[in-house]
Amino acid sequence: MSQSSRKKLLLMGRSGSGKSSMRSIIFSNYSAFDTRRLGATIDVELSHLRFLGNMSLTLWDCGGQDVFMDNYFTNQKDHIFKMVQVLIHVFDVESKSINKDIEIFIKSLTNLQKYSPDAKIFVLLHKMDLVQIDKRQELFNIMMEKLQKISNPYQFKLIGFPTSIWDESLYKAWSQIVCSLIPNINLFNNNLIKFNSILDAEEIILFEKTTFLVISSTASIKQQQLQQQKLLNGGGTQNGQQQNGEQQEETQDNSLDLDPKRFEKISNIIKTYKQSISKLRTNFNNLIIRGSNGTNFYIDILTENMFIMIILKNKNEIESDSGFKINQNEELLVLDNIRSARKWFEKIENSK
Amino acid sequence: MEAAIIPNPKSKDSNAQILLMGLRRGGKSSICKVVFHNMQPLDTLYLESTTKPTNEQFSSLIDLSVMELPGQLNYFEPNYDSERLFSSVGALVYVIDSQDEYLNALTNLSMIIDFAYRVNPKINIEVLIHKVDGLSEDYRMDAQQDIMQRTGDELLDLGLEGVSVSFYLTSIFDHSIYEAFSRIVQRLIPDLPSLEHMLDNLVQHSNIDKVFLFDVNSKIYVATDSSPVDIQTYEVCAEFIDITIDLDDLYIENEKKNPNKKNGRVVEDNNDETKELKSISHLSNGSTLYLKQMIRGLALVALIRNETFDNEYIDHSQDSNDNIANTTISDSEKSLTIIDYNVNLFKESLMKMWSSYKYSNNI
C-alpha cells in the first residue's frame, strides 16, 4: 500500500527556466524574492513531501544543464523515467533557443512512452511576467498548439499552464497537478457538497495545510457536475443533485461574477500571512473576518492536513437590530459546524 | 517667474505639511511612491527624475500633505519664495544617500537647516540616512555616528546649537521607512499624548500586548501605546491589514469593484455607512491578532498575547457540543467580547476627539 501511495514527479526543463524556484516557493515557503539566492541544481535533487497525510510525493528536480541532460537520456534513462506518475516540463518563455527546448521535451516524451506510458504530462510556460500582458494569452495558445502537435505521435495529452512566480498563476498550476494525484477526490467532493447544504454558504474551499494548494471547492465541483449533467442530457437528475438543484444554479450565477482567479489569490494571500506570522515564531489556528459589505470569512483547521475556508454572505443584516450578541453566537455556530465536520473529513483521510 | 512652480501652500492652511528634500538621486520619489502608493520597492528603479515639486495629499487622523522638492533645485536663488515655503511647513525631512559620498549632502543640509530655522523656529528637522539596506550592520552604526557628528559640528559653526535634529536609518526594502515616517507624522499630531493615553488605557484593561492605530492606505501608524515598538510586531500587524483587505476585496461583486478599482480602499473608508471591517485570527502559540476599522481610514490592530487562550480554545473544541447546547461562551470568547467593548469605547472617544479637532480648526 505504501508503494502505491508514493508518487514520483519529474520536474524537467532547461537550466535557468525556474524549476527550483517553483519547488522552493510551493513546498519550502520561500518568497518569490528569496529565490534569487538559489544556485544551479546539480544533477537530480530529490525531495520527499508528505501531502494530505498518507500521500507522499517524491519530487525529482532535475538540473537542466546540458551535461546533466545528456546523462539523463543516455546512462540514467531507466533510473529516471521508470515509474513516473507525472512529468512537469518547464519552458522559459524568454528562451532564445526554443528548438533545443522542444528537442529535449521530445526526448523525455520518447523515454516516458517507453518506461512509464501512463504518466500525466503537464507543461508550464514559465516567467510569463516578462511578456506584455496583452500578448500573454496569444503566446500561450501558439506554444500549446505547437507542443500538442509534437506530442501527438506519443499519445500523450498535454495540460498546459502559463505561470510566473510573481503572481498567483503558480498556485493554480500546482494545485491542479497535485489534485490529479489525489485518489479519493470524489469522496471529498461529495462531503463538501453535503456540508454546504447544511451551512448554505456562499462558497467553501478546502486547502492543503502546508502548501495551501486548493484541493476542492464547491464552485469547481458544481462546474464539474453541470458539465456531467450536460453530458447526460439533463435527463435523469440523480438524488444528490435533486436536493440542492435550485441552490446550485443560484450560486453558479453568483460565482460567475466573482474573480475567477480567487482561489489562487487566496492561496497566495494566506501563504503570505503564514510567512508574516512566522516572524512571531508561530502559526495560525483560524482567521475570522467580518467583511465591510456583509461577507464573513472563516478559515479554520479542518483535519491534520487540511484547512477549510467558508464564505458566508449577508447573514448578519437580517439580524442587525438585535445587534452584537447574535453575531458573536453565529460565529460560534459556524466554528462549531466546522468542528463537527472534522469527523467526516478525518474519516475520509484515514480511509485511504 | 520661477517661484510659480512651487505650489501655494496657503490654500490648505490647516494641513500639516511635510517637506521632503535632499540631493538628486537620494531616493525621495521612491520613498513617496512606496509609502503612499503601495509601489513595489523594486519598481522604483525605473522612476524618472523629478523636475517639479509634487504634492501628496494624505488624509488620515489629521490632513497631511507631503511636498517633494526636486533635488537639483537651488533654493537660495533670490527669486524663490523660500521664506513662504518654510514658514508653513511642520516638518522638514532631509534624505541622505548613505551609499554615496555624503559630505556634499551634509553641507547642503546645514545650509537648509540654517535658513529654515531662522524663518520658522518651530520646524521639526528629520534626517533620513537612506538606502542602508546595502550597508553591513557595523557600517550602518558608523555611518550614523559620522553623519550625526558632522551635522552637529556644522550647526555649531553656524551658531545653531539649540536645533534638535532627529536621525533615522531607513530603507525602502524593509519596514524601517514606515517606522521613520510614523515617528515623523506622530510629531505633527497635536493631541498625540491623549491618544496614547487612551491606547494605554485600552491595553491595561483588555489583556492586550501591543496596539497600533494604523492608517490603512500607507501602513503608517498614527499612534501606539507606550510600550516599546518591536519592529517584528509592527510588520506582522501591518501585513495583517493587507491580508484582511485583500481577502475582503475578493468577494465584493464585480460591478462594485470595477468603477473604483484603483481607489477602492479609499471609497470604502470614506463611506461610514458600510459595515466596519473586523478580523480576528487565533495563532497557535495562544496569541490573537485583532483588527477593527476605525474612523477616517484608520484601523486598530492589536496583538493579544494570552497564555491561557490556546488551552481554552482546544478545551472548547473538545466538549464543544455541551457548550453550545448551553450557549455558554468560552473564556477566550469572553475576553474577546471585553476587548470588543473596550475598542468600541475607544472608537467613540476617537470620534469625539476628531470632531472637536475639526471644530477648533474651522474657527
mmCIF file of C-alpha atoms in Angstrom, chain A residues 55-192:
data_model
loop_
_atom_site.group_PDB
_atom_site.id
_atom_site.type_symbol
_atom_site.label_atom_id
_atom_site.label_comp_id
_atom_site.label_asym_id
_atom_site.label_seq_id
_atom_site.Cartn_x
_atom_site.Cartn_y
_atom_site.Cartn_z
ATOM 1 C CA MET A 55 0.135 10.565 0.173
ATOM 2 C CA SER A 56 3.819 11.068 -0.277
ATOM 3 C CA LEU A 57 5.296 12.807 -3.241
ATOM 4 C CA THR A 58 8.842 12.401 -4.402
ATOM 5 C CA LEU A 59 9.791 15.362 -6.471
ATOM 6 C CA TRP A 60 12.744 14.817 -8.774
ATOM 7 C CA ASP A 61 14.106 18.223 -9.522
ATOM 8 C CA CYS A 62 16.385 17.546 -12.487
ATOM 9 C CA GLY A 63 19.158 20.053 -13.065
ATOM 10 C CA GLY A 64 18.893 21.403 -16.583
ATOM 11 C CA GLN A 65 22.449 21.934 -17.756
ATOM 12 C CA ASP A 66 23.275 20.122 -20.977
ATOM 13 C CA VAL A 67 25.817 17.839 -19.304
ATOM 14 C CA PHE A 68 23.210 16.511 -16.884
ATOM 15 C CA MET A 69 20.513 16.406 -19.517
ATOM 16 C CA ASP A 70 22.578 14.221 -21.853
ATOM 17 C CA ASN A 71 23.235 11.961 -18.950
ATOM 18 C CA TYR A 72 19.509 11.569 -18.170
ATOM 19 C CA PHE A 73 18.734 10.444 -21.697
ATOM 20 C CA THR A 74 21.609 8.019 -22.017
ATOM 21 C CA ASN A 75 23.098 6.381 -18.924
ATOM 22 C CA GLN A 76 20.408 7.044 -16.377
ATOM 23 C CA LYS A 77 17.316 6.776 -18.514
ATOM 24 C CA ASP A 78 15.799 3.701 -16.920
ATOM 25 C CA HIS A 79 16.545 5.101 -13.480
ATOM 26 C CA ILE A 80 14.960 8.447 -14.209
ATOM 27 C CA PHE A 81 11.990 7.544 -16.337
ATOM 28 C CA LYS A 82 10.775 4.418 -14.577
ATOM 29 C CA MET A 83 7.525 4.523 -12.546
ATOM 30 C CA VAL A 84 6.858 8.156 -13.289
ATOM 31 C CA GLN A 85 3.405 9.385 -12.367
ATOM 32 C CA VAL A 86 3.750 12.948 -13.541
ATOM 33 C CA LEU A 87 6.108 14.834 -15.775
ATOM 34 C CA ILE A 88 6.189 18.572 -15.273
ATOM 35 C CA HIS A 89 8.080 20.175 -18.079
ATOM 36 C CA VAL A 90 9.003 23.839 -17.674
ATOM 37 C CA PHE A 91 9.594 26.130 -20.620
ATOM 38 C CA ASP A 92 11.200 29.516 -20.210
ATOM 39 C CA VAL A 93 9.176 31.961 -22.365
ATOM 40 C CA GLU A 94 12.227 34.130 -22.791
ATOM 41 C CA SER A 95 14.368 31.279 -24.029
ATOM 42 C CA LYS A 96 16.473 32.059 -27.080
ATOM 43 C CA SER A 97 16.751 28.504 -28.376
ATOM 44 C CA ILE A 98 13.214 27.176 -28.483
ATOM 45 C CA ASN A 99 14.151 24.384 -30.874
ATOM 46 C CA LYS A 100 16.612 22.992 -28.379
ATOM 47 C CA ASP A 101 13.970 23.214 -25.636
ATOM 48 C CA ILE A 102 11.497 21.291 -27.734
ATOM 49 C CA GLU A 103 14.105 18.753 -28.729
ATOM 50 C CA ILE A 104 14.660 17.937 -25.080
ATOM 51 C CA PHE A 105 10.914 17.764 -24.484
ATOM 52 C CA ILE A 106 10.627 15.222 -27.303
ATOM 53 C CA LYS A 107 13.466 13.191 -25.858
ATOM 54 C CA SER A 108 11.784 12.952 -22.493
ATOM 55 C CA LEU A 109 8.464 12.048 -24.133
ATOM 56 C CA THR A 110 10.146 9.248 -26.035
ATOM 57 C CA ASN A 111 11.643 7.878 -22.876
ATOM 58 C CA LEU A 112 8.418 8.221 -20.945
ATOM 59 C CA GLN A 113 6.500 6.323 -23.541
ATOM 60 C CA LYS A 114 8.936 3.507 -23.199
ATOM 61 C CA TYR A 115 9.247 3.355 -19.412
ATOM 62 C CA SER A 116 6.002 4.742 -17.978
ATOM 63 C CA PRO A 117 3.326 5.210 -20.638
ATOM 64 C CA ASP A 118 0.603 6.096 -18.115
ATOM 65 C CA ALA A 119 2.296 9.252 -16.918
ATOM 66 C CA LYS A 120 0.455 12.529 -16.956
ATOM 67 C CA ILE A 121 2.175 15.383 -18.704
ATOM 68 C CA PHE A 122 1.969 18.972 -17.563
ATOM 69 C CA VAL A 123 3.625 21.804 -19.422
ATOM 70 C CA LEU A 124 4.332 25.089 -17.689
ATOM 71 C CA LEU A 125 5.166 28.168 -19.701
ATOM 72 C CA HIS A 126 7.143 29.915 -17.046
ATOM 73 C CA LYS A 127 8.299 33.502 -16.459
ATOM 74 C CA MET A 128 5.124 34.848 -18.075
ATOM 75 C CA ASP A 129 5.601 38.098 -16.150
ATOM 76 C CA LEU A 130 8.283 39.024 -18.690
ATOM 77 C CA VAL A 131 5.728 39.111 -21.523
ATOM 78 C CA GLN A 132 3.454 42.082 -22.107
ATOM 79 C CA ILE A 133 0.013 41.491 -20.636
ATOM 80 C CA ASP A 134 -1.936 41.709 -23.899
ATOM 81 C CA LYS A 135 0.349 39.223 -25.633
ATOM 82 C CA ARG A 136 0.394 36.527 -22.958
ATOM 83 C CA GLN A 137 -2.686 34.575 -23.993
ATOM 84 C CA GLU A 138 -1.755 34.599 -27.658
ATOM 85 C CA LEU A 139 1.755 33.387 -26.970
ATOM 86 C CA PHE A 140 0.429 30.687 -24.696
ATOM 87 C CA ASN A 141 -2.035 29.431 -27.312
ATOM 88 C CA ILE A 142 0.555 29.294 -30.044
ATOM 89 C CA MET A 143 3.024 27.469 -27.867
ATOM 90 C CA MET A 144 0.493 24.941 -26.591
ATOM 91 C CA GLU A 145 -0.747 24.168 -30.086
ATOM 92 C CA LYS A 146 2.768 23.551 -31.212
ATOM 93 C CA LEU A 147 3.605 21.321 -28.275
ATOM 94 C CA GLN A 148 0.400 19.327 -28.584
ATOM 95 C CA LYS A 149 1.162 18.676 -32.238
ATOM 96 C CA ILE A 150 4.615 17.456 -31.339
ATOM 97 C CA SER A 151 3.396 15.142 -28.631
ATOM 98 C CA ASN A 152 0.537 13.666 -30.666
ATOM 99 C CA PRO A 153 2.626 10.808 -32.057
ATOM 100 C CA TYR A 154 3.396 9.783 -28.472
ATOM 101 C CA GLN A 155 -0.285 9.702 -27.487
ATOM 102 C CA PHE A 156 0.109 11.954 -24.514
ATOM 103 C CA LYS A 157 -2.466 14.594 -23.759
ATOM 104 C CA LEU A 158 -0.856 17.792 -22.569
ATOM 105 C CA ILE A 159 -2.202 20.097 -19.925
ATOM 106 C CA GLY A 160 -0.572 23.490 -20.023
ATOM 107 C CA PHE A 161 -0.427 26.498 -17.734
ATOM 108 C CA PRO A 162 1.076 29.941 -18.074
ATOM 109 C CA THR A 163 2.951 30.603 -14.829
ATOM 110 C CA SER A 164 5.017 33.180 -13.051
ATOM 111 C CA ILE A 165 6.460 33.210 -9.555
ATOM 112 C CA TRP A 166 5.432 36.834 -9.135
ATOM 113 C CA ASP A 167 1.685 36.211 -9.158
ATOM 114 C CA GLU A 168 -0.826 33.540 -8.237
ATOM 115 C CA SER A 169 -0.669 31.592 -11.523
ATOM 116 C CA LEU A 170 1.895 29.271 -9.973
ATOM 117 C CA TYR A 171 -0.599 28.119 -7.351
ATOM 118 C CA LYS A 172 -3.233 27.394 -9.958
ATOM 119 C CA ALA A 173 -0.909 25.181 -11.919
ATOM 120 C CA TRP A 174 0.420 23.241 -8.961
ATOM 121 C CA SER A 175 -2.948 22.882 -7.374
ATOM 122 C CA GLN A 176 -4.225 21.102 -10.478
ATOM 123 C CA ILE A 177 -1.119 18.996 -10.781
ATOM 124 C CA VAL A 178 -1.346 17.780 -7.211
ATOM 125 C CA CYS A 179 -5.121 17.307 -7.323
ATOM 126 C CA SER A 180 -4.743 14.965 -10.260
ATOM 127 C CA LEU A 181 -2.900 12.645 -7.866
ATOM 128 C CA ILE A 182 -5.469 12.501 -5.080
ATOM 129 C CA PRO A 183 -7.242 9.141 -5.377
ATOM 130 C CA ASN A 184 -10.485 9.679 -3.444
ATOM 131 C CA ILE A 185 -11.225 13.193 -4.527
ATOM 132 C CA ASN A 186 -14.862 12.300 -5.168
ATOM 133 C CA LEU A 187 -15.435 11.435 -1.524
ATOM 134 C CA PHE A 188 -14.128 14.818 -0.525
ATOM 135 C CA ASN A 189 -16.307 16.495 -3.087
ATOM 136 C CA ASN A 190 -19.471 14.722 -2.001
ATOM 137 C CA ASN A 191 -18.912 15.561 1.620
ATOM 138 C CA LEU A 192 -18.143 19.131 0.818
#
